[in-house]
Amino acid sequence: MAYQRNRILVKLVLLLSLGLSSSVYADLKSDMARLETLQLLIEKDNQAALQQLKEFYAQFNQQTDYQVRIDTLRELSYAYYDAGDIPASDQSRAEILRLAKLQNDQETVALMQLDEVFKLRDAGQFDAAVAKLDDIAKAIKGSTKPENLMRLEISYGAIYQSASKFEQALSHYLEALRLTDQLNQRKSLSKIRRLSALASLYLTMQNPEKTLAVTNEALALSGEVDSPRLIASLRQSQAMALGDLKRYPEALVAYERALKAAQDANIPKMEALILSNIADLHLRTHSFVQAENMARKALKKAEFIQDETSIFNAKANIGFALGGQGKISQAMEYLTPVLKQSRDQGDKADLEATVGEISRMYEHAKMYKEALEYTREQQKLSNELFRADRSKTVAALQEQFDADQRKKQIELLARENQIKDADIKNSRLQQIVTLLGAMLTIMGGIFIYMLYRKVKQTNQRLEEVNQQLEFHSVRDPLTGLYNRRSFLEMMKTRSEDVSPERREEDHEGPDCLIIMDIDHFKHINDTWGHAAGDAVLIEVAKRLRSAVRDTDMTLRWGGEEFLIYAPKTKPALLASLVERVLKVIGSTPVVVGNNTIPVTVSAGYISLPFSGVPESACNWEKAMQLADMALYMGKVNGRNRAYGLLSLLVPYEQALPELERDFSAAIKQGMIEIAIITGPVTNSN
């Protein structure tokens, strides 16, 4: 909101300089103050804020300041959404677009197209959504409004997260987090929101440990703001991560805290979601009575706000909770309409999961005939999903799933046949059964042979998938370089082998670390588009591979950062390696289509062990931190260069703390010897 406040203040000065009525000045100043108060109230009590925002907006007329009207409508849209009134939220956003067009406010018009981006996302058209975002980015290029730029980065992150392109999502979320430093007001609040989005991303990436770390960081900052809304969101992410780690008692405490915060903020939509999540947690621990109680509370809240999604989830949880208690007929009273809704909506993945749960519920109740019916439907849905997905990995896993389902059907049929066999006492029927048994034996032999061939094919496919999974577990999917995970695993093994004798032997041939960052990479994405940015990353990776030894490890560290790990490298040869890397990347522009893109990197490098310091005092992680600081020095001093840390000039007990505290000051004080290697001269330099 800082840019908007500054813009309005400039307008006030102009009004006064033109000698216009002091009442106009007073009205505008009063509207600004009132809006800021309501923005803070939304964080504390959504329902109260919504009512006051409606009353505030009802007082506006044609003379009301345009920016005040736009900002009020935006806050109304958020408040309506959290209250569960989606049509009213959409109507507020439509009014923003209408006013922006009348005002010829092209930047706001462009940003309102974000609604279309998320509709494309919801339809599964991720490439089209990114292309639309690229168009919006061009429309607001050069904007002086950090909140608009932040909104764009958040949208990129959300789309890439939905498309499971987690590295790209993380890059944009981090850029949004960095943009919070440009705000003059509500900086802490905005930063906590960005951390909350990061926590959600890590949760989607199935990294509960990282989710907990980020939520704890955000919760530590929450004392600086008064926002139960954000506390509720953070506690919910925390609870979900704890649940994934099977730390169920802690997860329940976190959910209860999230629920209290949502109630304090008066956000019924969030209350319904949290109550459903608590019910789901109880289902996972087979606490079916508690699950039913929580699900009924969720249903009551969802029906109060008429939120269809929340109603659907609550009814499903009630049904499964009743089923867990053995109340099958009551359970189906809730689950039957849930199934109908899933079928009507055509969401086969969701329907398949629900049908599978019902099948397991019947099987647990020993109602095998009903269980078989739903198992068959689940298999049919699974086959349809299988045909719709051409992924090789999913195909192999689907084949395995089909085999499991066939096995389950055979087991269920066998149980039914056992019951029927008990009723067969007539000798003639026994003869028929004997005859049928012989026929089944023949057919079974044929069936087993066919199954054998199918299993053999499935195993071959699974072997291919396992090879692919093994490759992707250590490789970056875009560049083919090693990824951060593979490096961390290798360094873990290396750390276990760090003995004093080995370090003495390595004095003449230490391991070396070179960390690099592509210069102005965001400018490349903004100017030529994200597809061009990906092409640049691929080409840089190719050039790096050509510049290093076969024994060196080249990896994508994250985003536009790369790392070279060069073991057993003589110090005299390290400088020439760094110079070669700068030259091979920066000497020739990258050609993408009809575009010629100049590309250079900045780097920091260091040897390990460093300057005779024991690795117990300066391990690889601390060495990486120092190399990263050196990289930063290269960035701030012109880019297209590398800063190398050669040796300490004072005892390490004195130098290391100062280097960590103020790297630049330590250099100026002569505590460390550094080397500077400049890259090739380019047209952009």
XYZ file of C-alpha atoms in Angstrom:
685
model
C 0.000 0.000 0.000
C 3.018 2.332 0.266
C 2.991 3.350 -3.402
C -0.760 4.090 -3.236
C -0.335 6.256 -0.136
C 2.494 8.211 -1.768
C 0.429 8.678 -4.925
C -2.504 10.038 -2.943
C -0.239 12.351 -0.934
C 1.081 13.835 -4.186
C -2.522 14.373 -5.269
C -3.233 16.187 -1.998
C -0.340 18.532 -2.583
C -1.592 19.250 -6.102
C -5.094 19.964 -4.818
C -3.773 22.462 -2.319
C -1.452 24.102 -4.867
C -4.428 24.596 -7.187
C -6.298 26.315 -4.388
C -9.168 23.831 -4.407
C -11.593 23.502 -1.526
C -10.120 22.465 1.794
C -13.137 20.165 2.171
C -11.876 18.079 -0.795
C -8.521 17.737 0.947
C -10.212 16.830 4.216
C -12.437 14.196 2.541
C -9.523 12.526 0.795
C -7.404 12.490 3.932
C -10.318 11.058 5.918
C -10.965 8.341 3.299
C -7.284 7.337 3.353
C -7.254 7.013 7.122
C -10.530 5.074 7.162
C -9.357 2.624 4.494
C -6.098 1.929 6.321
C -8.038 1.223 9.521
C -10.291 -1.251 7.684
C -7.300 -2.972 6.065
C -5.919 -3.675 9.530
C -9.356 -4.756 10.804
C -9.595 -7.439 8.090
C -6.621 -9.162 9.706
C -8.429 -9.246 13.078
C -12.155 -9.685 12.332
C -13.221 -10.428 8.772
C -16.978 -10.193 9.355
C -16.776 -6.831 11.132
C -14.424 -5.522 8.448
C -16.749 -6.749 5.682
C -19.743 -4.935 7.165
C -17.802 -1.699 7.650
C -16.261 -1.925 4.159
C -19.754 -2.232 2.632
C -20.924 0.797 4.610
C -17.778 2.721 3.663
C -18.147 1.957 -0.048
C -21.851 2.838 0.002
C -20.883 6.414 0.917
C -18.758 6.882 -2.245
C -19.830 9.033 -5.176
C -18.373 10.229 -8.462
C -16.109 12.698 -6.630
C -14.492 9.979 -4.470
C -10.813 9.482 -5.324
C -10.283 6.749 -7.921
C -7.459 4.978 -6.052
C -9.453 4.923 -2.811
C -12.385 3.306 -4.657
C -10.122 0.703 -6.305
C -8.378 -0.213 -3.041
C -11.679 -0.451 -1.154
C -13.148 -2.753 -3.803
C -10.063 -4.960 -3.638
C -10.361 -5.316 0.142
C -14.093 -6.020 -0.271
C -13.278 -8.789 -2.727
C -10.893 -10.440 -0.237
C -13.359 -10.096 2.655
C -16.271 -11.528 0.630
C -14.112 -14.495 -0.425
C -13.092 -15.345 3.146
C -16.743 -15.051 4.194
C -17.643 -17.661 1.567
C -19.564 -15.257 -0.699
C -17.755 -15.996 -3.967
C -20.294 -14.274 -6.306
C -19.988 -11.012 -4.338
C -16.189 -11.320 -4.439
C -16.295 -11.748 -8.235
C -18.674 -8.798 -8.553
C -16.252 -6.540 -6.655
C -13.431 -7.558 -8.985
C -15.609 -6.895 -12.042
C -16.279 -3.390 -10.718
C -12.518 -2.804 -10.319
C -12.026 -3.728 -13.975
C -14.862 -1.428 -15.090
C -13.454 1.549 -13.187
C -9.889 0.878 -14.381
C -11.030 0.883 -18.017
C -12.925 4.151 -17.518
C -9.803 5.653 -15.906
C -7.550 4.181 -18.631
C -5.482 2.565 -15.859
C -3.719 0.001 -18.046
C -1.651 -1.479 -15.219
C -4.718 -2.350 -13.139
C -6.525 -3.632 -16.253
C -3.582 -5.934 -16.950
C -3.490 -7.240 -13.379
C -7.220 -7.987 -13.402
C -6.451 -10.521 -16.145
C -4.942 -12.655 -13.378
C -8.482 -14.012 -12.933
C -8.220 -15.510 -16.442
C -4.822 -16.985 -15.533
C -6.281 -18.919 -12.618
C -9.246 -20.094 -14.694
C -6.744 -21.560 -17.165
C -4.922 -23.144 -14.223
C -8.134 -24.698 -12.916
C -8.787 -26.120 -16.401
C -5.335 -27.738 -16.380
C -3.999 -25.438 -19.153
C -0.733 -24.569 -17.395
C 1.258 -23.531 -20.488
C -1.518 -21.155 -21.524
C -1.637 -19.758 -17.983
C 2.124 -19.039 -18.008
C 1.864 -17.458 -21.475
C -0.911 -15.206 -20.165
C 1.259 -14.253 -17.192
C 4.101 -13.391 -19.580
C 1.732 -11.012 -21.415
C 0.721 -9.383 -18.116
C 4.401 -9.066 -17.136
C 5.095 -7.192 -20.381
C 2.126 -4.885 -19.754
C 3.395 -3.835 -16.305
C 7.089 -3.884 -17.191
C 8.887 -1.023 -15.491
C 6.153 -0.558 -12.888
C 7.109 1.585 -9.896
C 4.535 -0.159 -7.707
C 6.216 -2.980 -5.751
C 2.892 -4.485 -4.661
C 1.827 -4.983 -8.286
C 5.156 -6.634 -9.097
C 4.761 -8.795 -5.998
C 1.256 -9.826 -7.063
C 2.675 -10.953 -10.412
C 5.445 -13.017 -8.778
C 2.927 -14.644 -6.419
C 0.767 -15.607 -9.407
C 3.726 -17.143 -11.248
C 4.533 -19.132 -8.120
C 0.969 -20.378 -7.710
C 0.710 -21.530 -11.347
C 4.054 -23.329 -11.300
C 3.125 -24.920 -7.968
C -0.121 -26.256 -9.461
C 1.861 -27.600 -12.442
C 4.291 -29.364 -10.028
C 7.187 -27.248 -11.340
C 8.412 -26.629 -7.849
C 11.804 -25.047 -8.574
C 10.206 -22.343 -10.720
C 7.497 -21.809 -8.101
C 10.111 -21.461 -5.364
C 12.093 -18.925 -7.420
C 9.045 -16.673 -7.867
C 7.900 -16.989 -4.250
C 11.392 -15.982 -3.090
C 11.356 -12.994 -5.475
C 8.009 -11.930 -3.972
C 9.575 -12.257 -0.515
C 12.481 -10.034 -1.584
C 10.053 -7.404 -2.892
C 8.659 -6.957 0.628
C 11.854 -5.047 1.458
C 10.733 -2.292 -0.945
C 7.559 -1.600 1.022
C 7.392 1.278 3.455
C 4.250 0.151 5.261
C 2.928 -3.196 6.544
C 6.263 -4.791 5.607
C 6.176 -7.413 8.371
C 2.612 -8.392 7.487
C 3.503 -8.838 3.817
C 6.628 -10.825 4.677
C 4.641 -13.233 6.865
C 2.167 -13.734 3.998
C 4.993 -14.621 1.646
C 6.442 -17.068 4.179
C 2.983 -18.626 4.504
C 2.910 -19.169 0.726
C 6.374 -20.779 0.904
C 5.152 -23.116 3.651
C 2.237 -24.149 1.431
C 4.664 -24.859 -1.424
C 6.915 -27.041 0.722
C 3.830 -28.896 1.935
C 2.870 -29.607 -1.684
C 6.451 -30.754 -2.337
C 5.954 -33.308 0.481
C 8.727 -31.719 2.519
C 7.125 -31.416 5.965
C 10.437 -30.657 7.697
C 10.982 -27.552 5.541
C 7.322 -26.596 5.992
C 7.792 -26.578 9.762
C 10.988 -24.517 9.507
C 9.291 -21.822 7.395
C 6.125 -21.701 9.523
C 8.224 -21.368 12.674
C 10.112 -18.465 11.080
C 6.823 -16.779 10.157
C 5.291 -17.400 13.588
C 8.359 -15.812 15.187
C 7.593 -12.640 13.203
C 3.868 -12.737 13.948
C 4.356 -10.862 17.216
C 5.067 -7.751 15.136
C 1.542 -7.750 13.666
C -1.962 -8.360 14.959
C -3.367 -10.814 12.434
C -5.312 -13.871 13.648
C -6.041 -14.528 9.942
C -2.364 -15.202 9.216
C -1.888 -17.133 12.457
C -4.728 -19.449 11.401
C -3.159 -20.078 8.000
C 0.308 -20.708 9.459
C -0.948 -23.002 12.211
C -2.918 -24.998 9.643
C 0.207 -25.520 7.501
C 2.098 -26.480 10.648
C -0.593 -29.015 11.586
C -0.659 -30.578 8.125
C 3.140 -30.971 8.163
C 3.035 -32.578 11.612
C 0.309 -34.924 10.373
C 2.476 -35.947 7.400
C 5.242 -36.744 9.909
C 2.701 -38.854 11.890
C 3.157 -36.582 14.911
C -0.585 -36.693 15.450
C -0.894 -35.258 19.013
C 1.188 -32.221 18.034
C -0.815 -31.867 14.812
C -4.073 -31.813 16.799
C -2.743 -29.038 19.072
C -1.692 -27.002 16.021
C -5.122 -27.482 14.408
C -6.849 -26.336 17.609
C -4.694 -23.196 17.639
C -5.489 -22.616 13.966
C -9.211 -23.003 14.685
C -9.095 -20.515 17.553
C -7.256 -17.975 15.371
C -9.801 -18.429 12.535
C -12.633 -17.919 15.037
C -10.912 -14.807 16.421
C -10.562 -13.482 12.862
C -14.222 -14.377 12.188
C -13.474 -16.261 8.940
C -16.161 -18.977 8.656
C -14.774 -20.387 5.394
C -11.428 -21.082 7.058
C -13.165 -22.439 10.186
C -15.026 -24.997 8.074
C -11.797 -26.048 6.343
C -9.883 -26.458 9.623
C -12.733 -28.435 11.226
C -12.763 -30.785 8.212
C -8.987 -31.204 8.477
C -9.301 -32.056 12.188
C -11.964 -34.637 11.307
C -9.635 -36.098 8.680
C -6.831 -36.301 11.271
C -9.117 -38.275 13.595
C -10.024 -40.596 10.706
C -6.322 -41.279 10.141
C -5.934 -42.292 13.796
C -9.209 -44.335 13.726
C -10.792 -42.029 16.323
C -14.122 -42.301 14.520
C -16.403 -40.757 17.170
C -14.217 -37.644 17.433
C -14.008 -37.535 13.632
C -17.818 -37.568 13.368
C -18.196 -34.764 15.944
C -15.700 -32.528 14.163
C -17.131 -33.273 10.717
C -20.640 -32.336 11.900
C -19.302 -29.032 13.243
C -17.636 -28.441 9.883
C -20.912 -29.204 8.070
C -22.840 -26.779 10.254
C -20.334 -24.010 9.547
C -20.214 -24.808 5.811
C -24.006 -24.816 5.473
C -24.157 -21.489 7.302
C -22.008 -19.829 4.620
C -23.362 -22.053 1.797
C -19.864 -23.075 0.668
C -20.386 -26.116 -1.573
C -16.816 -27.420 -1.400
C -16.766 -27.313 2.406
C -20.203 -28.988 2.566
C -18.970 -31.756 0.259
C -15.833 -32.420 2.369
C -17.751 -32.371 5.664
C -20.392 -34.853 4.454
C -17.723 -37.205 3.154
C -15.912 -37.140 6.502
C -19.179 -37.759 8.410
C -19.899 -40.745 6.191
C -16.466 -42.325 6.663
C -16.574 -41.637 10.413
C -19.936 -43.446 10.671
C -18.595 -46.273 8.534
C -15.618 -46.639 10.859
C -18.097 -47.098 13.719
C -19.849 -49.873 11.794
C -22.933 -47.737 11.030
C -22.894 -48.579 7.333
C -26.470 -47.633 6.400
C -26.146 -44.244 8.125
C -22.771 -43.744 6.472
C -24.232 -44.302 3.014
C -26.948 -41.687 3.676
C -24.085 -39.161 3.601
C -21.816 -40.854 1.085
C -24.455 -41.521 -1.597
C -25.076 -37.798 -2.340
C -21.305 -37.222 -2.146
C -20.837 -39.876 -4.825
C -23.598 -38.359 -6.957
C -21.986 -34.929 -6.754
C -18.587 -36.359 -7.720
C -20.156 -38.145 -10.699
C -22.055 -35.006 -11.776
C -18.898 -32.899 -11.606
C -16.963 -35.436 -13.667
C -13.898 -35.380 -11.388
C -12.848 -38.989 -11.939
C -9.749 -38.791 -9.736
C -11.784 -37.586 -6.766
C -14.552 -40.088 -7.514
C -12.068 -42.963 -7.760
C -10.608 -42.092 -4.332
C -14.076 -41.863 -2.738
C -15.245 -45.148 -4.263
C -12.057 -46.835 -3.030
C -12.680 -45.610 0.518
C -16.254 -46.935 0.420
C -15.013 -50.294 -0.854
C -12.570 -50.553 2.062
C -15.351 -49.547 4.486
C -17.599 -52.403 3.272
C -14.723 -54.869 3.338
C -13.912 -53.907 6.944
C -17.580 -54.588 7.782
C -17.277 -58.037 6.073
C -19.921 -57.025 3.508
C -17.954 -58.567 0.639
C -20.650 -58.415 -2.038
C -21.004 -54.629 -1.654
C -17.233 -54.248 -1.371
C -16.800 -56.130 -4.648
C -19.306 -53.844 -6.384
C -17.394 -50.718 -5.421
C -14.031 -52.349 -6.123
C -15.183 -53.033 -9.678
C -16.297 -49.423 -10.098
C -12.977 -48.237 -8.716
C -11.123 -50.436 -11.194
C -13.225 -49.092 -14.067
C -12.466 -45.508 -13.020
C -8.793 -46.362 -12.613
C -8.700 -47.789 -16.134
C -10.306 -44.636 -17.529
C -7.792 -42.482 -15.684
C -5.027 -44.718 -16.961
C -6.089 -44.286 -20.584
C -6.294 -40.528 -20.131
C -2.700 -40.288 -18.854
C 0.121 -41.046 -21.272
C 2.902 -40.745 -18.758
C 5.175 -43.743 -18.802
C 5.587 -43.765 -15.044
C 1.873 -43.544 -14.371
C 1.235 -46.288 -16.910
C 3.569 -48.670 -15.099
C 2.095 -47.857 -11.708
C -1.425 -48.233 -13.109
C -0.586 -51.705 -14.359
C 0.572 -52.621 -10.867
C -2.607 -51.138 -9.394
C -4.749 -53.178 -11.812
C -2.927 -56.330 -10.736
C -3.630 -55.532 -7.092
C -7.296 -54.889 -7.862
C -7.607 -58.202 -9.742
C -6.078 -59.975 -6.786
C -8.546 -58.253 -4.470
C -11.496 -59.268 -6.690
C -10.317 -62.886 -6.670
C -10.093 -62.820 -2.872
C -13.574 -61.331 -2.528
C -15.055 -63.825 -5.008
C -13.369 -66.665 -3.151
C -14.983 -65.582 0.107
C -18.404 -65.437 -1.551
C -17.844 -68.891 -3.059
C -16.923 -70.285 0.355
C -20.289 -69.111 1.691
C -22.115 -70.630 -1.273
C -20.192 -73.911 -0.995
C -21.463 -74.363 2.550
C -25.053 -74.495 1.195
C -24.329 -77.109 -1.466
C -25.323 -80.519 -0.059
C -26.957 -82.143 -3.025
C -24.694 -84.768 -4.631
C -25.747 -83.746 -8.119
C -24.702 -80.208 -7.398
C -21.450 -81.579 -6.014
C -20.826 -83.306 -9.338
C -21.564 -80.094 -11.196
C -19.183 -78.271 -8.894
C -16.539 -80.912 -9.567
C -17.017 -80.486 -13.310
C -16.880 -76.739 -12.990
C -13.740 -77.092 -10.895
C -12.076 -79.045 -13.684
C -13.069 -76.444 -16.228
C -11.880 -73.656 -13.947
C -8.572 -75.452 -13.535
C -8.062 -75.449 -17.286
C -9.194 -71.859 -17.610
C -7.169 -70.947 -14.529
C -4.066 -72.369 -16.163
C -4.700 -70.230 -19.222
C -5.467 -67.243 -17.008
C -2.299 -67.757 -14.929
C -0.251 -67.979 -18.124
C -1.795 -64.737 -19.374
C -1.205 -63.148 -15.975
C 2.413 -64.313 -16.060
C 2.940 -62.600 -19.411
C 1.223 -59.447 -18.128
C 3.286 -59.410 -14.926
C 6.458 -59.899 -16.930
C 5.564 -56.897 -19.122
C 4.646 -54.893 -16.027
C 7.977 -55.722 -14.373
C 9.828 -54.610 -17.491
C 7.935 -51.317 -17.446
C 8.547 -50.905 -13.721
C 12.259 -51.485 -14.283
C 12.250 -48.684 -16.881
C 10.358 -46.429 -14.474
C 12.751 -47.233 -11.630
C 15.671 -46.315 -13.859
C 13.982 -43.023 -14.699
C 13.146 -42.348 -11.051
C 16.738 -43.133 -10.047
C 17.985 -40.679 -12.671
C 15.552 -37.912 -11.677
C 16.247 -38.375 -7.973
C 19.805 -37.097 -8.518
C 19.387 -34.994 -11.664
C 17.770 -31.634 -12.375
C 14.894 -32.309 -14.827
C 15.524 -29.173 -16.916
C 19.326 -29.154 -17.364
C 20.251 -32.777 -16.699
C 22.912 -31.654 -14.210
C 23.183 -33.150 -10.754
C 20.750 -31.595 -8.278
C 21.203 -30.251 -4.759
C 20.040 -33.507 -3.191
C 22.769 -35.561 -4.873
C 25.405 -33.068 -3.711
C 24.164 -33.140 -0.122
C 24.274 -36.946 -0.118
C 27.835 -36.913 -1.454
C 28.964 -34.297 1.081
C 27.398 -36.356 3.860
C 29.570 -39.311 2.805
C 32.591 -37.024 2.487
C 32.036 -35.573 5.969
C 32.113 -39.074 7.460
C 35.573 -39.538 5.940
C 37.122 -36.265 7.171
C 40.069 -37.491 9.289
C 43.155 -35.402 10.247
C 45.384 -37.719 8.217
C 43.230 -37.338 5.123
C 43.148 -33.543 5.437
C 46.951 -33.401 5.656
C 47.194 -35.471 2.500
C 44.728 -33.117 0.777
C 46.770 -29.990 1.572
C 48.336 -30.009 -1.910
C 45.144 -31.130 -3.655
C 42.130 -29.808 -1.764
C 38.519 -30.025 -2.893
C 37.238 -26.815 -4.475
C 33.790 -25.202 -4.569
C 32.712 -22.676 -7.206
C 29.219 -21.195 -6.858
C 27.809 -19.159 -9.765
C 24.736 -17.047 -10.436
C 23.548 -15.928 -13.891
C 23.665 -12.124 -14.068
C 20.376 -10.259 -14.625
C 18.430 -13.525 -15.031
C 15.143 -11.900 -14.013
C 15.712 -9.336 -16.791
C 16.114 -12.214 -19.260
C 12.766 -13.714 -18.167
C 11.002 -10.347 -18.213
C 12.406 -9.344 -21.637
C 12.346 -12.579 -23.635
C 9.954 -14.719 -21.609
C 10.318 -17.734 -19.323
C 10.778 -20.163 -22.209
C 13.881 -18.194 -23.228
C 15.009 -18.228 -19.598
C 14.776 -22.030 -19.558
C 16.754 -22.197 -22.813
C 19.480 -20.041 -21.241
C 19.663 -22.356 -18.210
C 20.021 -25.394 -20.492
C 22.774 -23.748 -22.560
C 24.702 -22.556 -19.475
C 24.583 -26.112 -18.117
C 25.930 -27.449 -21.427
C 28.796 -24.939 -21.428
C 29.676 -25.724 -17.821
C 29.943 -29.432 -18.604
C 32.344 -28.641 -21.425
C 34.587 -26.531 -19.157
C 35.248 -28.975 -16.323
C 37.021 -32.296 -15.860
C 35.230 -35.626 -15.986
C 35.945 -36.038 -12.271
C 34.307 -32.695 -11.393
C 30.673 -32.547 -10.312
C 28.508 -29.877 -11.967
C 25.064 -29.255 -10.535
C 22.166 -26.854 -10.576
C 22.070 -25.423 -7.065
C 18.655 -23.828 -7.526
C 16.951 -21.275 -9.791
C 19.708 -19.567 -11.783
C 22.507 -20.743 -9.439
C 25.028 -23.433 -10.385
C 27.773 -25.175 -8.422
C 31.010 -26.894 -9.443
C 32.588 -29.323 -6.991
C 36.153 -30.001 -8.140
C 37.839 -32.596 -5.907
C 41.633 -32.911 -5.660
C 42.340 -29.637 -7.470
C 45.765 -28.069 -7.104
C 45.425 -24.450 -5.912
C 47.567 -23.231 -8.827
C 45.047 -24.667 -11.315
C 41.907 -23.366 -9.606
C 42.185 -19.813 -10.988
C 42.516 -21.099 -14.556
C 39.425 -23.299 -14.051
C 37.392 -20.304 -12.832
C 38.669 -18.146 -15.703
C 37.753 -20.877 -18.191
C 34.229 -21.107 -16.750
C 33.660 -17.330 -17.003
C 34.984 -17.313 -20.549
C 33.038 -20.305 -21.881
C 29.762 -18.827 -20.587
C 30.255 -15.137 -21.310
C 32.200 -15.109 -24.603
C 29.281 -16.145 -26.811
C 25.660 -14.947 -26.458
C 22.893 -17.534 -26.234
C 20.718 -17.668 -29.348
C 17.045 -18.476 -28.720
C 14.942 -18.377 -31.871
C 15.566 -14.974 -33.453
C 16.879 -13.476 -30.203
C 20.533 -13.097 -29.223
C 20.801 -12.985 -25.440
C 24.042 -11.890 -23.721
C 24.770 -14.117 -20.730
C 27.433 -13.782 -18.036
C 27.840 -15.149 -14.527
C 29.228 -13.943 -11.232
C 31.003 -16.448 -9.011
C 32.637 -17.070 -5.673
C 35.157 -19.848 -5.040
C 37.072 -21.432 -2.170
C 39.203 -24.507 -1.377
C 38.308 -27.123 1.219
C 40.055 -27.396 3.635
C 40.452 -23.646 3.571
C 43.799 -22.041 4.459
C 44.757 -24.861 6.813
C 41.679 -24.355 8.993
C 40.425 -27.660 10.477
C 37.148 -28.713 8.932
C 35.717 -28.987 12.426
C 35.942 -25.154 12.455
C 35.194 -24.533 8.766
C 33.264 -27.409 7.240
C 31.879 -27.513 3.710
C 28.680 -25.702 4.686
C 30.596 -22.777 6.177
C 32.922 -22.784 3.175
C 29.850 -22.587 0.900
C 28.580 -19.668 2.966
C 31.908 -17.829 2.489
C 31.912 -18.588 -1.258
C 28.343 -17.270 -1.475
C 29.464 -14.033 0.217
C 32.275 -13.784 -2.328
C 29.696 -14.268 -5.101
C 27.702 -11.401 -3.635
C 30.838 -9.208 -3.709
C 31.128 -9.996 -7.409
C 27.494 -8.972 -7.923
C 27.794 -5.618 -6.162
C 31.102 -4.794 -7.839
C 29.989 -5.012 -11.441
C 29.045 -8.691 -12.126
C 30.721 -10.878 -14.774
C 33.536 -11.659 -12.364
C 34.599 -14.095 -9.668
C 35.904 -13.423 -6.177
C 38.134 -16.154 -4.728
C 39.117 -16.681 -1.114
C 42.797 -17.691 -1.143
C 44.033 -17.664 2.461
C 43.574 -16.138 5.917
C 46.130 -13.523 6.981
C 45.228 -13.690 10.680
C 44.354 -16.630 12.974
C 41.107 -18.277 11.948
C 39.643 -17.852 15.449
C 39.797 -14.106 14.797
C 38.971 -14.084 11.084
C 35.980 -16.451 10.745
C 33.608 -14.605 13.124
C 34.410 -11.292 11.413
C 33.913 -12.811 7.933
C 30.481 -14.100 8.944
C 29.531 -10.780 10.537
C 30.796 -8.357 7.851
C 32.542 -9.952 4.877
C 33.431 -6.656 3.205
C 34.883 -5.196 6.400
C 37.055 -8.277 6.938
C 38.562 -7.795 3.477
C 39.241 -4.111 4.143
C 40.912 -4.973 7.455
C 43.343 -7.284 5.669
C 42.144 -10.454 7.371
C 41.892 -12.468 4.164
C 43.669 -12.673 0.825
C 41.317 -12.613 -2.140
C 41.647 -12.916 -5.906
C 39.449 -11.229 -8.511
C 39.001 -12.789 -11.935
C 37.039 -10.784 -14.508
C 34.999 -12.375 -17.236
C 35.263 -11.704 -20.968
C 34.366 -8.277 -22.324
C 30.879 -8.342 -23.849
C 28.708 -5.785 -25.635
C 26.539 -5.521 -22.518
C 29.485 -4.715 -20.209
